[in-house]
mmCIF file of N, CA and C in Angstrom:
data_model
loop_
_atom_site.group_PDB
_atom_site.id
_atom_site.type_symbol
_atom_site.label_atom_id
_atom_site.label_comp_id
_atom_site.label_asym_id
_atom_site.label_seq_id
_atom_site.Cartn_x
_atom_site.Cartn_y
_atom_site.Cartn_z
ATOM 1 N N MET A 29 20.967 20.574 -20.250
ATOM 2 C CA MET A 29 20.535 20.987 -18.925
ATOM 3 C C MET A 29 19.010 21.012 -18.830
ATOM 4 N N GLN A 30 18.346 21.420 -19.914
ATOM 5 C CA GLN A 30 16.886 21.476 -19.893
ATOM 6 C C GLN A 30 16.288 20.077 -19.739
ATOM 7 N N THR A 31 16.942 19.078 -20.334
ATOM 8 C CA THR A 31 16.472 17.700 -20.194
ATOM 9 C C THR A 31 16.548 17.255 -18.739
ATOM 10 N N LEU A 32 17.616 17.628 -18.062
ATOM 11 C CA LEU A 32 17.764 17.267 -16.656
ATOM 12 C C LEU A 32 16.645 17.896 -15.826
ATOM 13 N N VAL A 33 16.374 19.163 -16.046
ATOM 14 C CA VAL A 33 15.309 19.847 -15.296
ATOM 15 C C VAL A 33 13.965 19.199 -15.588
ATOM 16 N N THR A 34 13.708 18.908 -16.850
ATOM 17 C CA THR A 34 12.447 18.249 -17.217
ATOM 18 C C THR A 34 12.336 16.884 -16.553
ATOM 19 N N ASP A 35 13.406 16.119 -16.607
ATOM 20 C CA ASP A 35 13.403 14.786 -15.985
ATOM 21 C C ASP A 35 13.181 14.879 -14.475
ATOM 22 N N LEU A 36 13.795 15.871 -13.845
ATOM 23 C CA LEU A 36 13.601 16.053 -12.409
ATOM 24 C C LEU A 36 12.141 16.410 -12.083
ATOM 25 N N LEU A 37 11.532 17.242 -12.887
ATOM 26 C CA LEU A 37 10.125 17.616 -12.662
ATOM 27 C C LEU A 37 9.190 16.433 -12.889
ATOM 28 N N VAL A 38 9.484 15.628 -13.894
ATOM 29 C CA VAL A 38 8.693 14.423 -14.149
ATOM 30 C C VAL A 38 8.824 13.463 -12.964
ATOM 31 N N THR A 39 10.033 13.283 -12.487
ATOM 32 C CA THR A 39 10.270 12.419 -11.333
ATOM 33 C C THR A 39 9.515 12.929 -10.111
ATOM 34 N N LEU A 40 9.552 14.230 -9.908
ATOM 35 C CA LEU A 40 8.824 14.835 -8.793
ATOM 36 C C LEU A 40 7.328 14.581 -8.924
ATOM 37 N N ALA A 41 6.785 14.721 -10.127
ATOM 38 C CA ALA A 41 5.353 14.497 -10.339
ATOM 39 C C ALA A 41 4.966 13.055 -9.999
ATOM 40 N N TYR A 42 5.762 12.093 -10.471
ATOM 41 C CA TYR A 42 5.492 10.695 -10.140
ATOM 42 C C TYR A 42 5.651 10.447 -8.643
ATOM 43 N N GLY A 43 6.631 11.081 -8.055
ATOM 44 C CA GLY A 43 6.825 10.947 -6.612
ATOM 45 C C GLY A 43 5.627 11.439 -5.827
ATOM 46 N N VAL A 44 5.060 12.561 -6.247
ATOM 47 C CA VAL A 44 3.878 13.102 -5.570
ATOM 48 C C VAL A 44 2.710 12.131 -5.692
ATOM 49 N N VAL A 45 2.506 11.580 -6.887
ATOM 50 C CA VAL A 45 1.418 10.613 -7.080
ATOM 51 C C VAL A 45 1.654 9.376 -6.207
ATOM 52 N N GLY A 46 2.871 8.870 -6.205
ATOM 53 C CA GLY A 46 3.182 7.684 -5.398
ATOM 54 C C GLY A 46 2.988 7.930 -3.913
ATOM 55 N N ILE A 47 3.453 9.075 -3.437
ATOM 56 C CA ILE A 47 3.300 9.395 -2.012
ATOM 57 C C ILE A 47 1.828 9.573 -1.647
ATOM 58 N N ALA A 48 1.063 10.207 -2.530
ATOM 59 C CA ALA A 48 -0.372 10.372 -2.269
ATOM 60 C C ALA A 48 -1.069 9.012 -2.177
ATOM 61 N N LEU A 49 -0.729 8.102 -3.092
ATOM 62 C CA LEU A 49 -1.322 6.765 -3.052
ATOM 63 C C LEU A 49 -0.908 6.011 -1.798
ATOM 64 N N MET A 50 0.338 6.146 -1.400
ATOM 65 C CA MET A 50 0.770 5.482 -0.171
ATOM 66 C C MET A 50 0.070 6.095 1.041
ATOM 67 N N GLY A 51 -0.208 7.392 0.980
ATOM 68 C CA GLY A 51 -0.975 8.028 2.057
ATOM 69 C C GLY A 51 -2.382 7.465 2.145
ATOM 70 N N VAL A 52 -3.008 7.240 0.991
ATOM 71 C CA VAL A 52 -4.341 6.622 0.981
ATOM 72 C C VAL A 52 -4.253 5.198 1.521
ATOM 73 N N GLY A 53 -3.215 4.457 1.117
ATOM 74 C CA GLY A 53 -3.017 3.101 1.629
ATOM 75 C C GLY A 53 -2.841 3.092 3.135
ATOM 76 N N TYR A 54 -2.081 4.027 3.651
ATOM 77 C CA TYR A 54 -1.901 4.159 5.095
ATOM 78 C C TYR A 54 -3.248 4.374 5.772
ATOM 79 N N GLY A 55 -4.052 5.265 5.197
ATOM 80 C CA GLY A 55 -5.374 5.543 5.761
ATOM 81 C C GLY A 55 -6.280 4.321 5.756
ATOM 82 N N LEU A 56 -6.222 3.539 4.683
ATOM 83 C CA LEU A 56 -7.047 2.330 4.614
ATOM 84 C C LEU A 56 -6.633 1.301 5.661
ATOM 85 N N VAL A 57 -5.330 1.107 5.818
ATOM 86 C CA VAL A 57 -4.856 0.170 6.839
ATOM 87 C C VAL A 57 -5.240 0.678 8.223
ATOM 88 N N ASP A 58 -5.115 1.981 8.429
ATOM 89 C CA ASP A 58 -5.479 2.573 9.718
ATOM 90 C C ASP A 58 -6.961 2.355 10.015
ATOM 91 N N MET A 59 -7.815 2.477 8.992
ATOM 92 C CA MET A 59 -9.258 2.258 9.185
ATOM 93 C C MET A 59 -9.580 0.792 9.450
ATOM 94 N N ALA A 60 -8.794 -0.117 8.870
ATOM 95 C CA ALA A 60 -9.076 -1.552 8.987
ATOM 96 C C ALA A 60 -8.617 -2.144 10.311
ATOM 97 N N THR A 61 -7.810 -1.410 11.044
ATOM 98 C CA THR A 61 -7.279 -1.927 12.294
ATOM 99 C C THR A 61 -7.734 -1.057 13.464
ATOM 100 N N PRO A 62 -7.993 -1.667 14.598
ATOM 101 C CA PRO A 62 -8.391 -0.871 15.766
ATOM 102 C C PRO A 62 -7.198 -0.085 16.317
ATOM 103 N N GLY A 63 -7.471 1.069 16.843
ATOM 104 C CA GLY A 63 -6.396 1.905 17.382
ATOM 105 C C GLY A 63 -5.790 2.766 16.293
ATOM 106 N N ARG A 64 -4.885 3.609 16.694
ATOM 107 C CA ARG A 64 -4.186 4.489 15.757
ATOM 108 C C ARG A 64 -2.922 3.786 15.282
ATOM 109 N N LEU A 65 -2.787 3.677 13.982
ATOM 110 C CA LEU A 65 -1.659 2.965 13.396
ATOM 111 C C LEU A 65 -0.323 3.590 13.805
ATOM 112 N N ASN A 66 -0.254 4.917 13.835
ATOM 113 C CA ASN A 66 1.017 5.542 14.219
ATOM 114 C C ASN A 66 1.385 5.220 15.669
ATOM 115 N N GLU A 67 0.392 5.108 16.542
ATOM 116 C CA GLU A 67 0.660 4.715 17.937
ATOM 117 C C GLU A 67 1.117 3.262 18.005
ATOM 118 N N LEU A 68 0.414 2.403 17.270
ATOM 119 C CA LEU A 68 0.737 0.978 17.290
ATOM 120 C C LEU A 68 2.167 0.714 16.820
ATOM 121 N N ILE A 69 2.563 1.378 15.753
ATOM 122 C CA ILE A 69 3.870 1.083 15.162
ATOM 123 C C ILE A 69 4.992 1.826 15.879
ATOM 124 N N TRP A 70 4.855 3.139 16.045
ATOM 125 C CA TRP A 70 5.984 3.922 16.537
ATOM 126 C C TRP A 70 6.077 3.959 18.061
ATOM 127 N N ASN A 71 4.967 3.904 18.754
ATOM 128 C CA ASN A 71 5.022 3.945 20.219
ATOM 129 C C ASN A 71 5.008 2.550 20.842
ATOM 130 N N GLU A 72 4.092 1.693 20.363
ATOM 131 C CA GLU A 72 3.978 0.349 20.930
ATOM 132 C C GLU A 72 4.896 -0.655 20.237
ATOM 133 N N ARG A 73 5.508 -0.253 19.122
ATOM 134 C CA ARG A 73 6.427 -1.108 18.361
ATOM 135 C C ARG A 73 5.783 -2.438 17.960
ATOM 136 N N ASN A 74 4.541 -2.345 17.512
ATOM 137 C CA ASN A 74 3.774 -3.526 17.133
ATOM 138 C C ASN A 74 4.249 -4.021 15.769
ATOM 139 N N ARG A 75 4.904 -5.170 15.773
ATOM 140 C CA ARG A 75 5.470 -5.716 14.532
ATOM 141 C C ARG A 75 4.394 -6.189 13.566
ATOM 142 N N ASN A 76 3.298 -6.698 14.090
ATOM 143 C CA ASN A 76 2.212 -7.121 13.206
ATOM 144 C C ASN A 76 1.680 -5.941 12.403
ATOM 145 N N ALA A 77 1.414 -4.826 13.085
ATOM 146 C CA ALA A 77 0.900 -3.635 12.408
ATOM 147 C C ALA A 77 1.925 -3.101 11.413
ATOM 148 N N ALA A 78 3.199 -3.136 11.777
ATOM 149 C CA ALA A 78 4.247 -2.644 10.884
ATOM 150 C C ALA A 78 4.334 -3.487 9.614
ATOM 151 N N LEU A 79 4.252 -4.808 9.747
ATOM 152 C CA LEU A 79 4.303 -5.680 8.578
ATOM 153 C C LEU A 79 3.084 -5.474 7.692
ATOM 154 N N LEU A 80 1.930 -5.315 8.301
ATOM 155 C CA LEU A 80 0.710 -5.070 7.550
ATOM 156 C C LEU A 80 0.837 -3.790 6.729
ATOM 157 N N LEU A 81 1.277 -2.709 7.349
ATOM 158 C CA LEU A 81 1.435 -1.446 6.638
ATOM 159 C C LEU A 81 2.529 -1.536 5.583
ATOM 160 N N ALA A 82 3.660 -2.136 5.922
ATOM 161 C CA ALA A 82 4.766 -2.237 4.969
ATOM 162 C C ALA A 82 4.349 -2.999 3.716
ATOM 163 N N SER A 83 3.600 -4.070 3.877
ATOM 164 C CA SER A 83 3.175 -4.847 2.705
ATOM 165 C C SER A 83 2.221 -4.039 1.835
ATOM 166 N N ASN A 84 1.371 -3.235 2.450
ATOM 167 C CA ASN A 84 0.465 -2.376 1.692
ATOM 168 C C ASN A 84 1.262 -1.352 0.886
ATOM 169 N N LEU A 85 2.230 -0.727 1.525
ATOM 170 C CA LEU A 85 3.038 0.294 0.847
ATOM 171 C C LEU A 85 3.863 -0.312 -0.282
ATOM 172 N N LEU A 86 4.411 -1.503 -0.066
ATOM 173 C CA LEU A 86 5.163 -2.172 -1.125
ATOM 174 C C LEU A 86 4.261 -2.563 -2.299
ATOM 175 N N GLY A 87 3.047 -3.001 -2.003
ATOM 176 C CA GLY A 87 2.096 -3.321 -3.070
ATOM 177 C C GLY A 87 1.766 -2.106 -3.912
ATOM 178 N N VAL A 88 1.513 -0.983 -3.260
ATOM 179 C CA VAL A 88 1.222 0.264 -3.981
ATOM 180 C C VAL A 88 2.440 0.699 -4.787
ATOM 181 N N GLY A 89 3.612 0.625 -4.180
ATOM 182 C CA GLY A 89 4.832 1.012 -4.888
ATOM 183 C C GLY A 89 5.068 0.175 -6.133
ATOM 184 N N THR A 90 4.788 -1.108 -6.051
ATOM 185 C CA THR A 90 4.944 -1.997 -7.201
ATOM 186 C C THR A 90 4.033 -1.563 -8.349
ATOM 187 N N ILE A 91 2.821 -1.195 -8.022
ATOM 188 C CA ILE A 91 1.862 -0.747 -9.039
ATOM 189 C C ILE A 91 2.336 0.551 -9.682
ATOM 190 N N VAL A 92 2.777 1.495 -8.885
ATOM 191 C CA VAL A 92 3.228 2.782 -9.418
ATOM 192 C C VAL A 92 4.447 2.586 -10.327
ATOM 193 N N VAL A 93 5.379 1.736 -9.921
ATOM 194 C CA VAL A 93 6.551 1.469 -10.756
ATOM 195 C C VAL A 93 6.120 0.890 -12.106
ATOM 196 N N ALA A 94 5.196 -0.062 -12.095
ATOM 197 C CA ALA A 94 4.730 -0.651 -13.354
ATOM 198 C C ALA A 94 4.022 0.385 -14.227
ATOM 199 N N ALA A 95 3.249 1.263 -13.619
ATOM 200 C CA ALA A 95 2.558 2.302 -14.387
ATOM 201 C C ALA A 95 3.556 3.275 -15.010
ATOM 202 N N ILE A 96 4.602 3.610 -14.286
ATOM 203 C CA ILE A 96 5.633 4.493 -14.835
ATOM 204 C C ILE A 96 6.321 3.811 -16.016
ATOM 205 N N ALA A 97 6.677 2.545 -15.852
ATOM 206 C CA ALA A 97 7.362 1.811 -16.915
ATOM 207 C C ALA A 97 6.497 1.688 -18.164
ATOM 208 N N ALA A 98 5.189 1.615 -17.986
ATOM 209 C CA ALA A 98 4.279 1.450 -19.121
ATOM 210 C C ALA A 98 3.853 2.779 -19.742
ATOM 211 N N SER A 99 4.289 3.896 -19.184
ATOM 212 C CA SER A 99 3.801 5.198 -19.645
ATOM 213 C C SER A 99 4.344 5.615 -21.000
ATOM 214 N N GLU A 100 5.398 4.990 -21.477
ATOM 215 C CA GLU A 100 5.979 5.272 -22.792
ATOM 216 C C GLU A 100 6.271 6.749 -22.995
ATOM 217 N N ASP A 101 6.855 7.375 -21.991
ATOM 218 C CA ASP A 101 7.297 8.769 -22.052
ATOM 219 C C ASP A 101 6.167 9.776 -22.276
ATOM 220 N N ASP A 102 4.940 9.405 -22.007
ATOM 221 C CA ASP A 102 3.815 10.344 -22.060
ATOM 222 C C ASP A 102 3.456 10.684 -20.620
ATOM 223 N N LEU A 103 3.851 11.866 -20.165
ATOM 224 C CA LEU A 103 3.714 12.243 -18.761
ATOM 225 C C LEU A 103 2.274 12.212 -18.292
ATOM 226 N N VAL A 104 1.371 12.799 -19.045
ATOM 227 C CA VAL A 104 -0.019 12.864 -18.599
ATOM 228 C C VAL A 104 -0.612 11.464 -18.503
ATOM 229 N N VAL A 105 -0.397 10.656 -19.526
ATOM 230 C CA VAL A 105 -0.896 9.281 -19.503
ATOM 231 C C VAL A 105 -0.252 8.514 -18.354
ATOM 232 N N GLY A 106 1.025 8.721 -18.138
ATOM 233 C CA GLY A 106 1.723 8.031 -17.058
ATOM 234 C C GLY A 106 1.206 8.413 -15.685
ATOM 235 N N LEU A 107 0.994 9.711 -15.453
ATOM 236 C CA LEU A 107 0.490 10.158 -14.150
ATOM 237 C C LEU A 107 -0.936 9.685 -13.908
ATOM 238 N N VAL A 108 -1.767 9.802 -14.928
ATOM 239 C CA VAL A 108 -3.156 9.336 -14.786
ATOM 240 C C VAL A 108 -3.173 7.823 -14.588
ATOM 241 N N GLY A 109 -2.343 7.123 -15.344
ATOM 242 C CA GLY A 109 -2.260 5.664 -15.193
ATOM 243 C C GLY A 109 -1.773 5.261 -13.816
ATOM 244 N N ALA A 110 -0.724 5.911 -13.336
ATOM 245 C CA ALA A 110 -0.192 5.582 -12.005
ATOM 246 C C ALA A 110 -1.248 5.812 -10.936
ATOM 247 N N ALA A 111 -1.936 6.948 -11.025
ATOM 248 C CA ALA A 111 -2.980 7.247 -10.038
ATOM 249 C C ALA A 111 -4.140 6.265 -10.144
ATOM 250 N N SER A 112 -4.573 5.995 -11.358
ATOM 251 C CA SER A 112 -5.723 5.106 -11.560
ATOM 252 C C SER A 112 -5.418 3.670 -11.151
ATOM 253 N N TYR A 113 -4.302 3.153 -11.645
ATOM 254 C CA TYR A 113 -3.940 1.787 -11.286
ATOM 255 C C TYR A 113 -3.617 1.665 -9.803
ATOM 256 N N GLY A 114 -2.991 2.677 -9.258
ATOM 257 C CA GLY A 114 -2.705 2.663 -7.825
ATOM 258 C C GLY A 114 -3.975 2.628 -7.002
ATOM 259 N N PHE A 115 -4.943 3.448 -7.380
ATOM 260 C CA PHE A 115 -6.224 3.445 -6.663
ATOM 261 C C PHE A 115 -6.918 2.098 -6.825
ATOM 262 N N LEU A 116 -6.909 1.557 -8.047
ATOM 263 C CA LEU A 116 -7.506 0.240 -8.281
ATOM 264 C C LEU A 116 -6.809 -0.826 -7.431
ATOM 265 N N GLY A 117 -5.500 -0.748 -7.334
ATOM 266 C CA GLY A 117 -4.770 -1.693 -6.500
ATOM 267 C C GLY A 117 -5.190 -1.610 -5.048
ATOM 268 N N LEU A 118 -5.388 -0.392 -4.553
ATOM 269 C CA LEU A 118 -5.851 -0.222 -3.171
ATOM 270 C C LEU A 118 -7.243 -0.817 -2.980
ATOM 271 N N VAL A 119 -8.092 -0.655 -3.973
ATOM 272 C CA VAL A 119 -9.437 -1.242 -3.896
ATOM 273 C C VAL A 119 -9.343 -2.766 -3.868
ATOM 274 N N VAL A 120 -8.491 -3.324 -4.720
ATOM 275 C CA VAL A 120 -8.328 -4.788 -4.764
ATOM 276 C C VAL A 120 -7.735 -5.285 -3.440
ATOM 277 N N MET A 121 -6.754 -4.571 -2.898
ATOM 278 C CA MET A 121 -6.176 -4.970 -1.608
ATOM 279 C C MET A 121 -7.226 -4.920 -0.499
ATOM 280 N N ALA A 122 -8.039 -3.879 -0.497
ATOM 281 C CA ALA A 122 -9.090 -3.763 0.521
ATOM 282 C C ALA A 122 -10.105 -4.891 0.371
ATOM 283 N N ALA A 123 -10.486 -5.200 -0.874
ATOM 284 C CA ALA A 123 -11.441 -6.284 -1.108
ATOM 285 C C ALA A 123 -10.856 -7.621 -0.659
ATOM 286 N N ALA A 124 -9.589 -7.855 -0.940
ATOM 287 C CA ALA A 124 -8.941 -9.099 -0.517
ATOM 288 C C ALA A 124 -8.898 -9.187 1.005
ATOM 289 N N PHE A 125 -8.626 -8.066 1.656
ATOM 290 C CA PHE A 125 -8.606 -8.023 3.117
ATOM 291 C C PHE A 125 -9.983 -8.368 3.667
ATOM 292 N N LEU A 126 -11.030 -7.764 3.102
ATOM 293 C CA LEU A 126 -12.398 -8.027 3.571
ATOM 294 C C LEU A 126 -12.792 -9.483 3.336
ATOM 295 N N LEU A 127 -12.407 -10.032 2.194
ATOM 296 C CA LEU A 127 -12.701 -11.436 1.908
ATOM 297 C C LEU A 127 -11.981 -12.354 2.891
ATOM 298 N N LEU A 128 -10.721 -12.060 3.157
ATOM 299 C CA LEU A 128 -9.976 -12.855 4.133
ATOM 300 C C LEU A 128 -10.617 -12.747 5.510
ATOM 301 N N ASP A 129 -11.063 -11.560 5.860
ATOM 302 C CA ASP A 129 -11.735 -11.353 7.151
ATOM 303 C C ASP A 129 -12.998 -12.203 7.252
ATOM 304 N N LEU A 130 -13.718 -12.347 6.138
ATOM 305 C CA LEU A 130 -14.950 -13.151 6.144
ATOM 306 C C LEU A 130 -14.682 -14.635 6.357
ATOM 307 N N VAL A 131 -13.558 -15.133 5.850
ATOM 308 C CA VAL A 131 -13.315 -16.582 5.896
ATOM 309 C C VAL A 131 -12.429 -17.006 7.059
ATOM 310 N N THR A 132 -12.017 -16.067 7.894
ATOM 311 C CA THR A 132 -11.178 -16.414 9.034
ATOM 312 C C THR A 132 -11.936 -16.168 10.332
ATOM 313 N N PRO A 133 -11.605 -16.919 11.375
ATOM 314 C CA PRO A 133 -12.285 -16.701 12.654
ATOM 315 C C PRO A 133 -11.840 -15.387 13.301
ATOM 316 N N GLY A 134 -12.734 -14.770 14.020
ATOM 317 C CA GLY A 134 -12.416 -13.524 14.715
ATOM 318 C C GLY A 134 -12.397 -12.330 13.778
ATOM 319 N N ARG A 135 -12.054 -11.195 14.325
ATOM 320 C CA ARG A 135 -11.930 -9.963 13.544
ATOM 321 C C ARG A 135 -10.472 -9.835 13.117
ATOM 322 N N LEU A 136 -10.245 -9.884 11.829
ATOM 323 C CA LEU A 136 -8.888 -9.882 11.302
ATOM 324 C C LEU A 136 -8.115 -8.627 11.716
ATOM 325 N N GLY A 137 -8.764 -7.470 11.686
ATOM 326 C CA GLY A 137 -8.089 -6.236 12.079
ATOM 327 C C GLY A 137 -7.554 -6.293 13.495
ATOM 328 N N GLU A 138 -8.327 -6.878 14.401
ATOM 329 C CA GLU A 138 -7.882 -6.997 15.795
ATOM 330 C C GLU A 138 -6.747 -8.001 15.935
ATOM 331 N N ILE A 139 -6.832 -9.088 15.191
ATOM 332 C CA ILE A 139 -5.783 -10.108 15.232
ATOM 333 C C ILE A 139 -4.462 -9.523 14.737
ATOM 334 N N LEU A 140 -4.552 -8.710 13.699
ATOM 335 C CA LEU A 140 -3.343 -8.206 13.055
ATOM 336 C C LEU A 140 -2.609 -7.156 13.869
ATOM 337 N N VAL A 141 -3.251 -6.593 14.877
ATOM 338 C CA VAL A 141 -2.556 -5.614 15.716
ATOM 339 C C VAL A 141 -2.314 -6.154 17.122
ATOM 340 N N ASP A 142 -2.516 -7.443 17.299
ATOM 341 C CA ASP A 142 -2.207 -8.061 18.580
ATOM 342 C C ASP A 142 -0.718 -7.848 18.868
ATOM 343 N N PRO A 143 -0.367 -7.573 20.114
ATOM 344 C CA PRO A 143 1.051 -7.337 20.409
ATOM 345 C C PRO A 143 1.934 -8.572 20.204
ATOM 346 N N GLU A 144 1.340 -9.755 20.296
ATOM 347 C CA GLU A 144 2.106 -10.983 20.068
ATOM 348 C C GLU A 144 2.144 -11.283 18.569
ATOM 349 N N PRO A 145 3.265 -11.787 18.072
ATOM 350 C CA PRO A 145 3.328 -12.137 16.649
ATOM 351 C C PRO A 145 2.220 -13.121 16.280
ATOM 352 N N HIS A 146 1.607 -12.893 15.136
ATOM 353 C CA HIS A 146 0.519 -13.762 14.694
ATOM 354 C C HIS A 146 0.745 -14.139 13.232
ATOM 355 N N PRO A 147 0.614 -15.421 12.885
ATOM 356 C CA PRO A 147 0.851 -15.845 11.502
ATOM 357 C C PRO A 147 -0.116 -15.221 10.500
ATOM 358 N N ALA A 148 -1.279 -14.793 10.954
ATOM 359 C CA ALA A 148 -2.256 -14.192 10.036
ATOM 360 C C ALA A 148 -1.719 -12.931 9.381
ATOM 361 N N VAL A 149 -0.805 -12.246 10.048
ATOM 362 C CA VAL A 149 -0.265 -11.018 9.457
ATOM 363 C C VAL A 149 0.575 -11.350 8.221
ATOM 364 N N TRP A 150 1.231 -12.496 8.213
ATOM 365 C CA TRP A 150 2.022 -12.899 7.050
ATOM 366 C C TRP A 150 1.116 -13.238 5.868
ATOM 367 N N VAL A 151 -0.013 -13.872 6.155
ATOM 368 C CA VAL A 151 -0.974 -14.185 5.093
ATOM 369 C C VAL A 151 -1.531 -12.889 4.510
ATOM 370 N N THR A 152 -1.877 -11.966 5.372
ATOM 371 C CA THR A 152 -2.423 -10.689 4.912
ATOM 372 C C THR A 152 -1.367 -9.904 4.133
ATOM 373 N N ALA A 153 -0.138 -9.923 4.604
ATOM 374 C CA ALA A 153 0.939 -9.251 3.881
ATOM 375 C C ALA A 153 1.111 -9.857 2.491
ATOM 376 N N ALA A 154 1.031 -11.174 2.406
ATOM 377 C CA ALA A 154 1.152 -11.838 1.108
ATOM 378 C C ALA A 154 0.012 -11.426 0.178
ATOM 379 N N ILE A 155 -1.173 -11.261 0.735
ATOM 380 C CA ILE A 155 -2.311 -10.819 -0.081
ATOM 381 C C ILE A 155 -2.063 -9.412 -0.628
ATOM 382 N N HIS A 156 -1.546 -8.522 0.217
ATOM 383 C CA HIS A 156 -1.247 -7.159 -0.249
ATOM 384 C C HIS A 156 -0.220 -7.186 -1.381
ATOM 385 N N LEU A 157 0.857 -7.936 -1.172
ATOM 386 C CA LEU A 157 1.910 -7.992 -2.184
ATOM 387 C C LEU A 157 1.432 -8.658 -3.458
ATOM 388 N N ALA A 158 0.662 -9.737 -3.321
ATOM 389 C CA ALA A 158 0.141 -10.421 -4.506
ATOM 390 C C ALA A 158 -0.831 -9.529 -5.271
ATOM 391 N N ALA A 159 -1.693 -8.820 -4.573
ATOM 392 C CA ALA A 159 -2.636 -7.916 -5.256
ATOM 393 C C ALA A 159 -1.872 -6.836 -6.010
ATOM 394 N N GLY A 160 -0.853 -6.270 -5.363
ATOM 395 C CA GLY A 160 -0.044 -5.269 -6.056
ATOM 396 C C GLY A 160 0.638 -5.835 -7.282
ATOM 397 N N ALA A 161 1.175 -7.043 -7.179
ATOM 398 C CA ALA A 161 1.845 -7.675 -8.317
ATOM 399 C C ALA A 161 0.875 -7.983 -9.447
ATOM 400 N N ILE A 162 -0.328 -8.433 -9.098
ATOM 401 C CA ILE A 162 -1.333 -8.749 -10.120
ATOM 402 C C ILE A 162 -1.727 -7.494 -10.887
ATOM 403 N N ILE A 163 -1.997 -6.422 -10.183
ATOM 404 C CA ILE A 163 -2.367 -5.175 -10.848
ATOM 405 C C ILE A 163 -1.185 -4.684 -11.687
ATOM 406 N N ALA A 164 0.024 -4.734 -11.137
ATOM 407 C CA ALA A 164 1.203 -4.290 -11.878
ATOM 408 C C ALA A 164 1.392 -5.088 -13.150
ATOM 409 N N ALA A 165 1.186 -6.394 -13.084
ATOM 410 C CA ALA A 165 1.356 -7.238 -14.266
ATOM 411 C C ALA A 165 0.275 -6.967 -15.319
ATOM 412 N N ALA A 166 -0.881 -6.514 -14.878
ATOM 413 C CA ALA A 166 -1.982 -6.250 -15.810
ATOM 414 C C ALA A 166 -1.810 -4.925 -16.549
ATOM 415 N N ILE A 167 -0.918 -4.086 -16.093
ATOM 416 C CA ILE A 167 -0.688 -2.789 -16.740
ATOM 417 C C ILE A 167 0.052 -3.028 -18.045
ATOM 418 N N SER A 168 -0.509 -2.494 -19.126
ATOM 419 C CA SER A 168 0.169 -2.708 -20.427
ATOM 420 C C SER A 168 0.523 -1.396 -21.065
#
């Protein structure tokens, strides 16, 4: 029974780290796009904004999962690793977004929240997922 309680507490700790990182990711996407992200997605039902946010959250989740798998049953190392790699992944995703914004016409943030579907959101989503996968694969 004690193992179950310990495992549940460890799971909770990783969950808190993952949710905190996803909260930071949400904030970064919100800053990169004009308007309030919660209004765009939940009130205006903007699919571009939803895909952009979903890809960011999936990228962060991929990194956290890899950090947990690499923790080798050391809780402190695992939590610090998940937080550190997750933050690094967010930095890499933000840098990739800024680089893409530099090489594309117009303001990428405005394009990505346009009410009409735009192919640029798929490219940006792929960048988020690829950045998350790259960071996850680099975790040893």
